[in-house]
Coordinates of C-alpha atoms in Angstrom, one line a residue:
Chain A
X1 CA 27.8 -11.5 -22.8
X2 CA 27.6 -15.2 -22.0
X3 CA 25.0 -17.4 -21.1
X4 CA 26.3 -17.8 -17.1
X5 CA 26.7 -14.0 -16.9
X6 CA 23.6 -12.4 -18.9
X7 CA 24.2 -8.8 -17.4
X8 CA 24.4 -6.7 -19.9
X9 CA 28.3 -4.6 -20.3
X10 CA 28.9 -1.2 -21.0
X11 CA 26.1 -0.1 -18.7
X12 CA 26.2 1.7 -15.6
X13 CA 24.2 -0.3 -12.9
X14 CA 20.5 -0.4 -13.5
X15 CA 21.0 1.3 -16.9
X16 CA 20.2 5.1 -16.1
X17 CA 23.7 7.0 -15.1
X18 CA 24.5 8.4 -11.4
X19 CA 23.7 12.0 -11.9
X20 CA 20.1 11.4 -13.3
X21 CA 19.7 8.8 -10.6
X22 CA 20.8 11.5 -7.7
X23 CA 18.3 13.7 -9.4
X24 CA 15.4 11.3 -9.3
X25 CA 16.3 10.8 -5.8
X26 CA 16.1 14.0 -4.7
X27 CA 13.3 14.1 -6.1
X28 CA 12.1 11.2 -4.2
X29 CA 12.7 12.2 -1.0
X30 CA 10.4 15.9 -1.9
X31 CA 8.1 13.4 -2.9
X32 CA 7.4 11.2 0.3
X33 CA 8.0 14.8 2.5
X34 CA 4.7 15.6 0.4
X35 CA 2.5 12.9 0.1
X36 CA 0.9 12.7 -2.8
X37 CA 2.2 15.9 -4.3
X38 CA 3.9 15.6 -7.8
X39 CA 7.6 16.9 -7.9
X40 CA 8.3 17.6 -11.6
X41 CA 11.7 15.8 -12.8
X42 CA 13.8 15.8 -15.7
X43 CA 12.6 12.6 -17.2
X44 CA 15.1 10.3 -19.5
X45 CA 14.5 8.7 -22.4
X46 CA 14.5 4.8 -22.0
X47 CA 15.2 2.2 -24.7
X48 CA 11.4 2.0 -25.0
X49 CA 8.1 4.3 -26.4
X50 CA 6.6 6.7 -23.7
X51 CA 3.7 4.8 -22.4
X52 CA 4.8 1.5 -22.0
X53 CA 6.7 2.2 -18.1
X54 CA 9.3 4.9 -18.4
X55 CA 8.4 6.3 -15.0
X56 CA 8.0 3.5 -13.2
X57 CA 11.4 2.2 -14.8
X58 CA 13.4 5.2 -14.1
X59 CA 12.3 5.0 -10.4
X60 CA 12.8 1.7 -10.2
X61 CA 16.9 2.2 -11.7
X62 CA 17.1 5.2 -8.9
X63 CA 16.3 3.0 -5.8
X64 CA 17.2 -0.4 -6.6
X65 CA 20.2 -2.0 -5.3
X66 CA 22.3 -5.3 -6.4
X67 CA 20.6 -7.4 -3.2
X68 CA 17.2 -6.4 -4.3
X69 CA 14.8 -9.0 -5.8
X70 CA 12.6 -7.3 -8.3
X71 CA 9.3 -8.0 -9.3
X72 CA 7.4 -7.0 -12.2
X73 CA 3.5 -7.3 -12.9
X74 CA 1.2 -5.8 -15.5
X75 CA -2.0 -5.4 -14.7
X76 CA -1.9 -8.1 -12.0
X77 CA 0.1 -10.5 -14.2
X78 CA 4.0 -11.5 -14.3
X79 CA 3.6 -13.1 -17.6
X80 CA 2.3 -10.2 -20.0
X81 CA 4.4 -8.6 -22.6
X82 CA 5.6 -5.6 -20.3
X83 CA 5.8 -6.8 -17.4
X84 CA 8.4 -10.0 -19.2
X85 CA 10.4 -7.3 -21.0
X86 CA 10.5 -4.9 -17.9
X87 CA 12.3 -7.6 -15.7
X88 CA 14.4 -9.0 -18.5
X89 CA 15.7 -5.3 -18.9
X90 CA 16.2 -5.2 -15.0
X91 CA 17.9 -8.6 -15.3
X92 CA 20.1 -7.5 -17.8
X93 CA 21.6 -4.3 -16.9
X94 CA 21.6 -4.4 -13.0
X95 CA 22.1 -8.3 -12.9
X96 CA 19.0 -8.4 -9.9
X97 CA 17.4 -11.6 -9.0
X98 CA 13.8 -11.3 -10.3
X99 CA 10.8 -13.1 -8.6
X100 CA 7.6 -13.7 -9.2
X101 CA 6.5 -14.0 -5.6
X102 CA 4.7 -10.9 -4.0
X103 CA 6.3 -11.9 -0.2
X104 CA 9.8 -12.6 -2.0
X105 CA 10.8 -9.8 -3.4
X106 CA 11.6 -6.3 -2.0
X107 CA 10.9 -3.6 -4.9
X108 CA 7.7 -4.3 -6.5
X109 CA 7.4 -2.7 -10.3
X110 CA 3.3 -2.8 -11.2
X111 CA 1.2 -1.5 -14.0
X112 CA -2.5 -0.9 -12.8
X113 CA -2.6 -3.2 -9.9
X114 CA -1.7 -3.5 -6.2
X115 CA -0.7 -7.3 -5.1
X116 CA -3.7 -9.2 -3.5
X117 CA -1.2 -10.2 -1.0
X118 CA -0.7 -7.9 1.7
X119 CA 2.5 -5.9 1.4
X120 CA 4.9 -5.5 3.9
X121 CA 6.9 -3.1 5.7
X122 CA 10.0 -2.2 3.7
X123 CA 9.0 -3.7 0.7
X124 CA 8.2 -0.6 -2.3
X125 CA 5.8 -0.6 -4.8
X126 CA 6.4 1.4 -7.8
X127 CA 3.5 2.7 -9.8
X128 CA 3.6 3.1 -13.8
X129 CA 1.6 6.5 -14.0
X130 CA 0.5 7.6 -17.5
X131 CA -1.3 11.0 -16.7
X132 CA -0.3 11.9 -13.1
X133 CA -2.5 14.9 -13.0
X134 CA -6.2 14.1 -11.5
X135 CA -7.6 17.3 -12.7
X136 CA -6.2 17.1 -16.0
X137 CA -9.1 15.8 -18.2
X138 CA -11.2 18.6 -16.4
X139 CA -8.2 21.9 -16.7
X140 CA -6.0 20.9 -19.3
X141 CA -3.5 24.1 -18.5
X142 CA -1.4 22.6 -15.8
X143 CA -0.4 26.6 -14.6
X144 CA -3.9 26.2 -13.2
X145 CA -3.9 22.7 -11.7
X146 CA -0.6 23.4 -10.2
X147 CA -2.7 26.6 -8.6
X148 CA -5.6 24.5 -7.7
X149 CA -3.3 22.1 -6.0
X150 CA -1.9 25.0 -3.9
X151 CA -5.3 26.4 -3.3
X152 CA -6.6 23.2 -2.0
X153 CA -9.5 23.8 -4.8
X154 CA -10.9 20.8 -5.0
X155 CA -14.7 21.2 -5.6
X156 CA -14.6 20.4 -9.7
X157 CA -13.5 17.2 -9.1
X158 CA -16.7 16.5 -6.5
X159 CA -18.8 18.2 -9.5
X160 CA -17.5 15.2 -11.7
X161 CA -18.1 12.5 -9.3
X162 CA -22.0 14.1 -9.2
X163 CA -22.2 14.5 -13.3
X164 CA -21.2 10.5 -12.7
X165 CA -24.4 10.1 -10.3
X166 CA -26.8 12.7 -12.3
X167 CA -25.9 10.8 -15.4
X168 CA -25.7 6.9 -14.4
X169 CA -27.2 7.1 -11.1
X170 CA -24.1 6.0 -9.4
X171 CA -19.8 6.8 -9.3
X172 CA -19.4 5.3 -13.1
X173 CA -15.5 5.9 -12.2
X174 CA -14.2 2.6 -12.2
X175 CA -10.2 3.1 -12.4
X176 CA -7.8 5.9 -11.3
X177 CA -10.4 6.8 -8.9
X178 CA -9.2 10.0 -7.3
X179 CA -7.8 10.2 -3.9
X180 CA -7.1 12.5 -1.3
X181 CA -3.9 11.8 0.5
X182 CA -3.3 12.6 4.5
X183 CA -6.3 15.4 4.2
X184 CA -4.4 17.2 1.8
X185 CA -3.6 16.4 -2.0
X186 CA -6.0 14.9 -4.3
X187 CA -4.0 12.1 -6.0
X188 CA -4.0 9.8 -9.0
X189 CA -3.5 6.9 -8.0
X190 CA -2.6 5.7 -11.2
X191 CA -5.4 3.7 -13.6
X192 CA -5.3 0.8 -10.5
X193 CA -9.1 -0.3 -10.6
X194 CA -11.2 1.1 -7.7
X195 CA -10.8 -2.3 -5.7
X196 CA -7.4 -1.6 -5.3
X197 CA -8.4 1.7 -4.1
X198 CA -8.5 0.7 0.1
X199 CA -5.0 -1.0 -0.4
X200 CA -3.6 2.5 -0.7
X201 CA -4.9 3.3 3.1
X202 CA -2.6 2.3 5.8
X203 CA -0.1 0.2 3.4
X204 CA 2.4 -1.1 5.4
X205 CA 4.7 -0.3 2.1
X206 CA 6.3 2.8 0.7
X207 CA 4.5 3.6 -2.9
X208 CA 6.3 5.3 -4.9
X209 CA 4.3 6.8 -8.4
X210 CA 6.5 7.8 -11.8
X211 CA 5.4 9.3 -14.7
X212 CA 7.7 9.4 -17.8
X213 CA 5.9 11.1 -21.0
X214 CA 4.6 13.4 -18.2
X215 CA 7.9 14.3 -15.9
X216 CA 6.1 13.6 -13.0
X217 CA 6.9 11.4 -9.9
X218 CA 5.1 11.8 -6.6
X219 CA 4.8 9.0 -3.3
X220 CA 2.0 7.9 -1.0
X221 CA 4.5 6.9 2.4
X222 CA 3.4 3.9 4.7
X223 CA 0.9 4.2 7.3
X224 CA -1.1 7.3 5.4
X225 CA -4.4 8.3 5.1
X226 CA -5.5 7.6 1.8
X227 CA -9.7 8.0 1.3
X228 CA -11.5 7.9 -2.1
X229 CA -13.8 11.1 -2.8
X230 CA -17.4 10.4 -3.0
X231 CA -20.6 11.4 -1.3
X232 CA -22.4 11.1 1.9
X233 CA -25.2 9.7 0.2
X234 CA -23.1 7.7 -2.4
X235 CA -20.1 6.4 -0.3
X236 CA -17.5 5.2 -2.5
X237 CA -17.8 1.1 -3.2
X238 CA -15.4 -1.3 -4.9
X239 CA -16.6 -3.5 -7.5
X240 CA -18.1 -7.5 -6.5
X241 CA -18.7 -10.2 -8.7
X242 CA -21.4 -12.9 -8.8
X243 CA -18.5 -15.9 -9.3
X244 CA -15.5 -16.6 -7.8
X245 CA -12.2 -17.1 -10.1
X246 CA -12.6 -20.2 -12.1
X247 CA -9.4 -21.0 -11.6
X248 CA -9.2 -20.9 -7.2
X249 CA -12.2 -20.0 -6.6
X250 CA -11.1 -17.1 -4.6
X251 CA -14.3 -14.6 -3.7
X252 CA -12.2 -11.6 -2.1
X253 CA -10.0 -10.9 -5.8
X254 CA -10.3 -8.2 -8.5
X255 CA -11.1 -10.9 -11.5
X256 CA -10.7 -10.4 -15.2
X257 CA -13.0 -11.7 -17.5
X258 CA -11.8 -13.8 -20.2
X259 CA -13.7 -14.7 -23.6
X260 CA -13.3 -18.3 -24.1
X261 CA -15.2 -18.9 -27.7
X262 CA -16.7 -17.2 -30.2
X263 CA -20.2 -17.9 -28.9
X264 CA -20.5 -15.8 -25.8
X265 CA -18.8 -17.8 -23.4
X266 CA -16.5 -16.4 -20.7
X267 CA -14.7 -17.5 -17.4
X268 CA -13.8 -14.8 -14.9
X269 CA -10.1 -15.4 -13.6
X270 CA -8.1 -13.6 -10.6
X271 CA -6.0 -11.2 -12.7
X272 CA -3.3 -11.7 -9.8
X273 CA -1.9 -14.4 -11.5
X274 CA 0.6 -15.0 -8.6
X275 CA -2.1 -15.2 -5.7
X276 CA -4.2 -17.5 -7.6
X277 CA -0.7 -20.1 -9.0
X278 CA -0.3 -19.4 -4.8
X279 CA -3.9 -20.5 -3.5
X280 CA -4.6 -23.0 -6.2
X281 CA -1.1 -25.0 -5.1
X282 CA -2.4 -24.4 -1.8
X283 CA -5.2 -26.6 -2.8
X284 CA -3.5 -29.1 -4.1
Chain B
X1 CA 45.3 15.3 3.4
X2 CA 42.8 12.4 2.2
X3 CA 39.4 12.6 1.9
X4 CA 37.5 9.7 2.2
X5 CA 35.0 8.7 -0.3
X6 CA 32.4 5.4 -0.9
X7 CA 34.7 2.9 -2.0
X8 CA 32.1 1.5 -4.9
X9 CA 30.1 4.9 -5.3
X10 CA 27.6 3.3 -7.5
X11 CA 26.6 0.6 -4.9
X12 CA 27.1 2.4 -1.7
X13 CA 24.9 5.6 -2.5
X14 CA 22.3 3.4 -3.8
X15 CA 22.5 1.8 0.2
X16 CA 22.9 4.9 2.1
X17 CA 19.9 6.3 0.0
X18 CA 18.0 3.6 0.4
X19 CA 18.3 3.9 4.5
X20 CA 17.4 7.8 4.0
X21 CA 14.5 6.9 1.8
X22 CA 13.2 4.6 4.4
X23 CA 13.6 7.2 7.3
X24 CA 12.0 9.6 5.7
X25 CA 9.1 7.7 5.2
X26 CA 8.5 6.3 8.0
X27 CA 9.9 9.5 10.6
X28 CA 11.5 8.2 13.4
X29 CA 13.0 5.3 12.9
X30 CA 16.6 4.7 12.6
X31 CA 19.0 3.4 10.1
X32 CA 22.5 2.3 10.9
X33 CA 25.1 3.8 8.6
X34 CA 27.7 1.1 8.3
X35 CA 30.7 0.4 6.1
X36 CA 30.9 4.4 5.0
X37 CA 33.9 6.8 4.5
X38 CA 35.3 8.8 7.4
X39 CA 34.4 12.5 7.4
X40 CA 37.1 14.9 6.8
X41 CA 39.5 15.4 8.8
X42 CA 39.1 18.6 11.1
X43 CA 34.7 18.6 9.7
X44 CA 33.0 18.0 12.9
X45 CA 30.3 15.9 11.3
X46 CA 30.1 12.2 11.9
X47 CA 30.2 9.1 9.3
X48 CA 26.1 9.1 8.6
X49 CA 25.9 13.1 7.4
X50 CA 29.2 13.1 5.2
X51 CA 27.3 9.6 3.5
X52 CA 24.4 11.5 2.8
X53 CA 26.6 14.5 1.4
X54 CA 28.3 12.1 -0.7
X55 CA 24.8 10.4 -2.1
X56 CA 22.7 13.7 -2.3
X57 CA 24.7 16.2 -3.9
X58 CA 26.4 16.6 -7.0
X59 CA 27.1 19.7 -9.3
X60 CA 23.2 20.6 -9.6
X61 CA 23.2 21.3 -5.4
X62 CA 23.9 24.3 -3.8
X63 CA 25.0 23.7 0.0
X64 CA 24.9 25.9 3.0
X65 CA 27.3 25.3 5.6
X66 CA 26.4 26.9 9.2
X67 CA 29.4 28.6 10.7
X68 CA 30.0 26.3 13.5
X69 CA 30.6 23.2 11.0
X70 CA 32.8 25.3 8.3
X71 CA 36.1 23.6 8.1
X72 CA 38.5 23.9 5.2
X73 CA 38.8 20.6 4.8
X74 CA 34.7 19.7 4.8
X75 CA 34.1 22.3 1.9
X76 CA 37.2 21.4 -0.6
X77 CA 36.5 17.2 -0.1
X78 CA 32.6 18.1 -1.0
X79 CA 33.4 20.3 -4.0
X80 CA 36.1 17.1 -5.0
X81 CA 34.0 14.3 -4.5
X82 CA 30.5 15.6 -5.6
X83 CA 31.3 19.1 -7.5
X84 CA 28.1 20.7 -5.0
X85 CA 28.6 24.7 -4.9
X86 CA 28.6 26.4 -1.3
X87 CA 26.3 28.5 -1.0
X88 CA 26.2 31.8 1.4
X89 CA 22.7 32.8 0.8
X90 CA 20.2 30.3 3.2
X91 CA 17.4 30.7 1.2
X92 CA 18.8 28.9 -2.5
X93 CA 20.4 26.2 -0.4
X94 CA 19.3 22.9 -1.6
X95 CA 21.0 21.4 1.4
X96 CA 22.2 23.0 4.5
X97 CA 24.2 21.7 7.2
X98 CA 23.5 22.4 10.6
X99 CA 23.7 22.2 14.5
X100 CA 20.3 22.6 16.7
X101 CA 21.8 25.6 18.0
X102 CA 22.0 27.1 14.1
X103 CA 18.2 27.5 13.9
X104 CA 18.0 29.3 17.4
X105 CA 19.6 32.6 15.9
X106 CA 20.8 35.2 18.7
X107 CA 20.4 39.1 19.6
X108 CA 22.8 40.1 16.5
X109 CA 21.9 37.9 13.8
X110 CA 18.5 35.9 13.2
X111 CA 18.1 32.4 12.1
X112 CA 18.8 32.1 8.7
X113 CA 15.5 32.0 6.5
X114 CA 15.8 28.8 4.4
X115 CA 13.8 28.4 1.3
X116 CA 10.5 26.5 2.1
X117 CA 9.4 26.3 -1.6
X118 CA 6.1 28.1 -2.7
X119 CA 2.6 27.3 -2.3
X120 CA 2.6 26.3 -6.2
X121 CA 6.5 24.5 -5.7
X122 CA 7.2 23.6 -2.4
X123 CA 9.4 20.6 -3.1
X124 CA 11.7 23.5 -4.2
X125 CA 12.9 24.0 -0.5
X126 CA 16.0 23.4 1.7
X127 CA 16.6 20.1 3.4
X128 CA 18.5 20.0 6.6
X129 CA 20.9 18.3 6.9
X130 CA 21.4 18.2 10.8
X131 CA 24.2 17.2 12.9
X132 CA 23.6 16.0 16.7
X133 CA 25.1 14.8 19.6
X134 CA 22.4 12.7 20.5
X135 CA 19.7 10.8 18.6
X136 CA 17.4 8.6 20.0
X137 CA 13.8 7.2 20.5
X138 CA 11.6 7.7 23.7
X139 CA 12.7 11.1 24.0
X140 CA 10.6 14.5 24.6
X141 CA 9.2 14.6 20.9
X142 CA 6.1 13.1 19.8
X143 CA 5.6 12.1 16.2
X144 CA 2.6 11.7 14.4
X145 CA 1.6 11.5 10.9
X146 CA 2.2 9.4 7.5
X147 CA 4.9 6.9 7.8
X148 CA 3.7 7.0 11.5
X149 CA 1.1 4.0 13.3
X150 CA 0.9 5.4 16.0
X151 CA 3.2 7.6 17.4
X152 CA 6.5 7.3 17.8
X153 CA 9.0 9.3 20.4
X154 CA 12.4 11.3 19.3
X155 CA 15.3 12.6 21.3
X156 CA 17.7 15.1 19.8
X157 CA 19.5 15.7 22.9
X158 CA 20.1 18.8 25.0
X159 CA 19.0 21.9 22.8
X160 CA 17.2 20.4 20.3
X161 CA 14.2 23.0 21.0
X162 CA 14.7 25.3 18.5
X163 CA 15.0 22.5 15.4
X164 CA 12.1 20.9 16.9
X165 CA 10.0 23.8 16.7
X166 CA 11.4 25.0 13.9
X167 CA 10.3 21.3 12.1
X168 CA 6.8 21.4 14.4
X169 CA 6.0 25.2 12.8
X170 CA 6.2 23.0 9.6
X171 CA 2.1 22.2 9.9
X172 CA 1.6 25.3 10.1
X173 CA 2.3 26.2 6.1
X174 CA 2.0 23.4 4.6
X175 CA 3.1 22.4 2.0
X176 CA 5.9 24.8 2.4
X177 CA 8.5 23.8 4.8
X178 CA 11.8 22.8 5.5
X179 CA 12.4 18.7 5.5
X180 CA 15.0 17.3 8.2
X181 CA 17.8 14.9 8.1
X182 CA 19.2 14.0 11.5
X183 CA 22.1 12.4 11.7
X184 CA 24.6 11.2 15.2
X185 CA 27.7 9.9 14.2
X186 CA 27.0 6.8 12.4
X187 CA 22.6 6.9 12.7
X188 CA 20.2 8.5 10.9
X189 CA 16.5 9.7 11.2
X190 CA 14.4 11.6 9.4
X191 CA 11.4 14.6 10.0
X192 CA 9.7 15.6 6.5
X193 CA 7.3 18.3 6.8
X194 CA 4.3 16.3 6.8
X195 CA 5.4 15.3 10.7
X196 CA 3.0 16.3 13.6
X197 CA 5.4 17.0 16.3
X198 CA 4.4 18.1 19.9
X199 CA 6.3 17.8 23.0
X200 CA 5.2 15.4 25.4
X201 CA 3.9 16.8 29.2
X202 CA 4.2 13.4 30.5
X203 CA 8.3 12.9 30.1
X204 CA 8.8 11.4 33.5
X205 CA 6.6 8.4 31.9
X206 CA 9.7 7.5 30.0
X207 CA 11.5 7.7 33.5
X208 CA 9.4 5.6 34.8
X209 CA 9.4 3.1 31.9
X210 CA 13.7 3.2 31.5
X211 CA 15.5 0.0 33.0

């Protein structure tokens, strides 16, 4: 390994070999047939812990390709500690060109957040899933989920929604707000806050959901009908802020807050730190 | 005898799944197969459907082979290249290769009964893999569904009928079903289950519309 050639030898392409990637891709295709239906696979084990992006890495080695240009966020950001060591990985054994531009590149790896940018047709977005199973914290046996899924029974997760209103008055679910996809599946949709939560309707992009620890992959295809559970009386809301980001000002953003001292002061920031660098050169 | 293979597997599955992972979310839509391996000799299947052999299967796929496409050379080149088993029983066929007229079934014999998964499992189901003379938009078949704004139109040619129903009865049970591949020569298509597919009254509109 050399400085002008950084991919890593003795690798096959993109790290996972051809039969597991045939396997996930198989898999795949079941997937998108089904939207939003989780299609068990025989997950590998990566050179990192369960929980920090196996699935989302092992779909990402299945589908990308030598032209691609990958990019990777974490919770909105290019610069946190997985989303750096998830590209340099890519960089290293498939040799891609990485980006950190939303329109630039073509496969989209994300933990937790959708792009404020619109996505396009063609591009993918690939979802880092920890527990793929909506119903789980309510039936931990998945024998029965797997029925309920097949049964269509849906009601317990409308009774949590209500013990959320009975309780607080209101949806308290703020992330990996369940979803029903194309009438038919209730889906996680991964622990994406709720704002992101209308990007999933109608997305002009393939998304594309893996989860390692759990085996699980499953797909929401462009152009589907995606709706968030709730009520007629409580329709389902995304969450507003009083500022805009203190850093573009943008009003329209899902904004983290940031603690600034150790006297209660805070700044709220756009945690899509590649739309705000974007709008804020824009400015300038 | 030679039978042709992807010249850089690695790279040229990861393409040619890439188009079929495209058309099958978004049904209707073609991809252009280029730059693949020739069929096998005397295998009446064209460039597109012996690619998508080559990237789907491997020694964990069981593959149906409908009578009319059964050459010698089509089975021994799959079993060399990607180790798939042939299967003769339709229903554990992960794959099955097929002609329209396959699915129409006759006085003697009925169409073989493909596995459509279970209610609990149904991505454990057949994908056709089917082979056509003609494939085409603005055609008799409406689409509708994810991967759809709109509709879009689909042509399969002269005795398509009995896929196309086959693929509309889909609705109908899902999410069992049986998920479709097309391929002509060199283009590909795709029709998942979760496709809406009626036949259009108005086809004389496309007439109309032609140059």
């Amino acid at each position: 390994m050399t400085a002008s050639d950084p991919t890593a030898s003795g690798y096959n392409f993109a790290y996972l070999d051809e039969q597991t990637k045939r396997m996930i891709r198989r898999g795949l295709l079941k997937a998108v047939a089904i939207p939003g239906y989780q299609v068990p696979f025989g997950g590998r084990e990566m050179p990192m812990p369960y929980g920090w992006g196996t699935g989302g890495m092992q779909l990402t080695a299945s589908v990308l390709g030598q032209d691609d240009v990958l990019k990777v966020i974490d919770q909105g950001a290019d610069d946190t500690t997985n989303a750096v060591s998830i590209r340099a990985f890519f960089e290293r054994v498939a040799g891609v060109t990485t980006t950190t531009a939303t329109g630039e590149a073509d496969v989209i790896q994300t933990r937790h957040r959708i792009p404020e940018q619109p996505l396009r047709q063609g591009q993918l977005l690939i979802f880092q899933v920890p527990i793929p199973e909506p119903l789980r914290f309510i039936e931990p046996s998945e024998e029965e989920t797997r029925l309920m899924h097949a049964l269509e029974e849906y009601g317990v997760m409308h009774v949590k929604l209500y013990e959320d209103i009975a309780r607080h008055g209101h949806i308290a679910t703020t992330y990996a707000y369940p979803v029903k996809v194309d009438g038919r599946y209730v889906t996680d949709p991964s622990p994406i806050p709720k704002f992101d939560n209308p990007k999933l309707h109608m997305n002009e992009a393939l998304m594309l959901f893996g989860a390692g620890r759990e085996k699980r992959l499953y797909a929401i295809p462009p152009y589907t009908r995606v709706e968030s559970l709730d009520f007629e009386d409580h329709p389902f809301e995304v969450q507003e802020w009083d500022d805009p980001c203190a850093i573009c000002g943008a009003r329209d953003t899902f904004l983290d807050e940031v603690i600034t001292d150790d006297r209660g002061g805070r700044m709220f920031v756009c945690s899509d730190t590649d739309y705000c660098q974007s709008r804020t050169e824009e400015v300038a | 005898m030679r039978w042709n293979a992807f010249d850089t597997p690695v790279h040229d599955s990861q393409r040619v799944y890439r188009q079929l992972l495209s058309a099958m979310a978004e049904p209707g839509t073609f991809a252009q197969v280029s730059g693949a391996p020739l069929a096998p000799p005397g295998a009446a299947i064209g460039t597109a459907c012996w690619a998508t052999l080559l990237t789907l299967c491997d020694l964990d796929t069981r593959v149906w082979v409908s009578p009319e496409l059964n050459a010698a050379g089509l089975g021994e080149a799959l079993t060399f290249h990607t180790g798939a088993r042939q299967t003769d029983r339709p229903e554990e066929a992960d794959f099955a290769l097929v002609i329209p007229a396959t699915l129409e079934g006759s006085a003697e014999c009925e169409a073989p009964a493909f596995q459509e998964g279970s209610d609990t499992y149904p991505d454990r189901s057949t994908t056709l893999l089917v082979v056509l003379d003609c494939l085409d938009a603005a055609g008799p078949w409406t689409l509708s569904g994810p991967g759809i704004p709109g509709r879009r139109r689909l042509d399969v040619g002269q005795g398509g009928e009995a896929l196309m129903m086959r693929l509309a009865a889909n609705r109908a049970r899902f999410p069992r079903g049986l998920d479709a591949i097309l391929t002509c020569g060199t283009r590909l298509a795709a029709v998942p289950r979760s496709t809406r597919i009626i036949r259009s009254a108005s086809e004389e509109v496309d007439v109309c519309m032609s140059p």
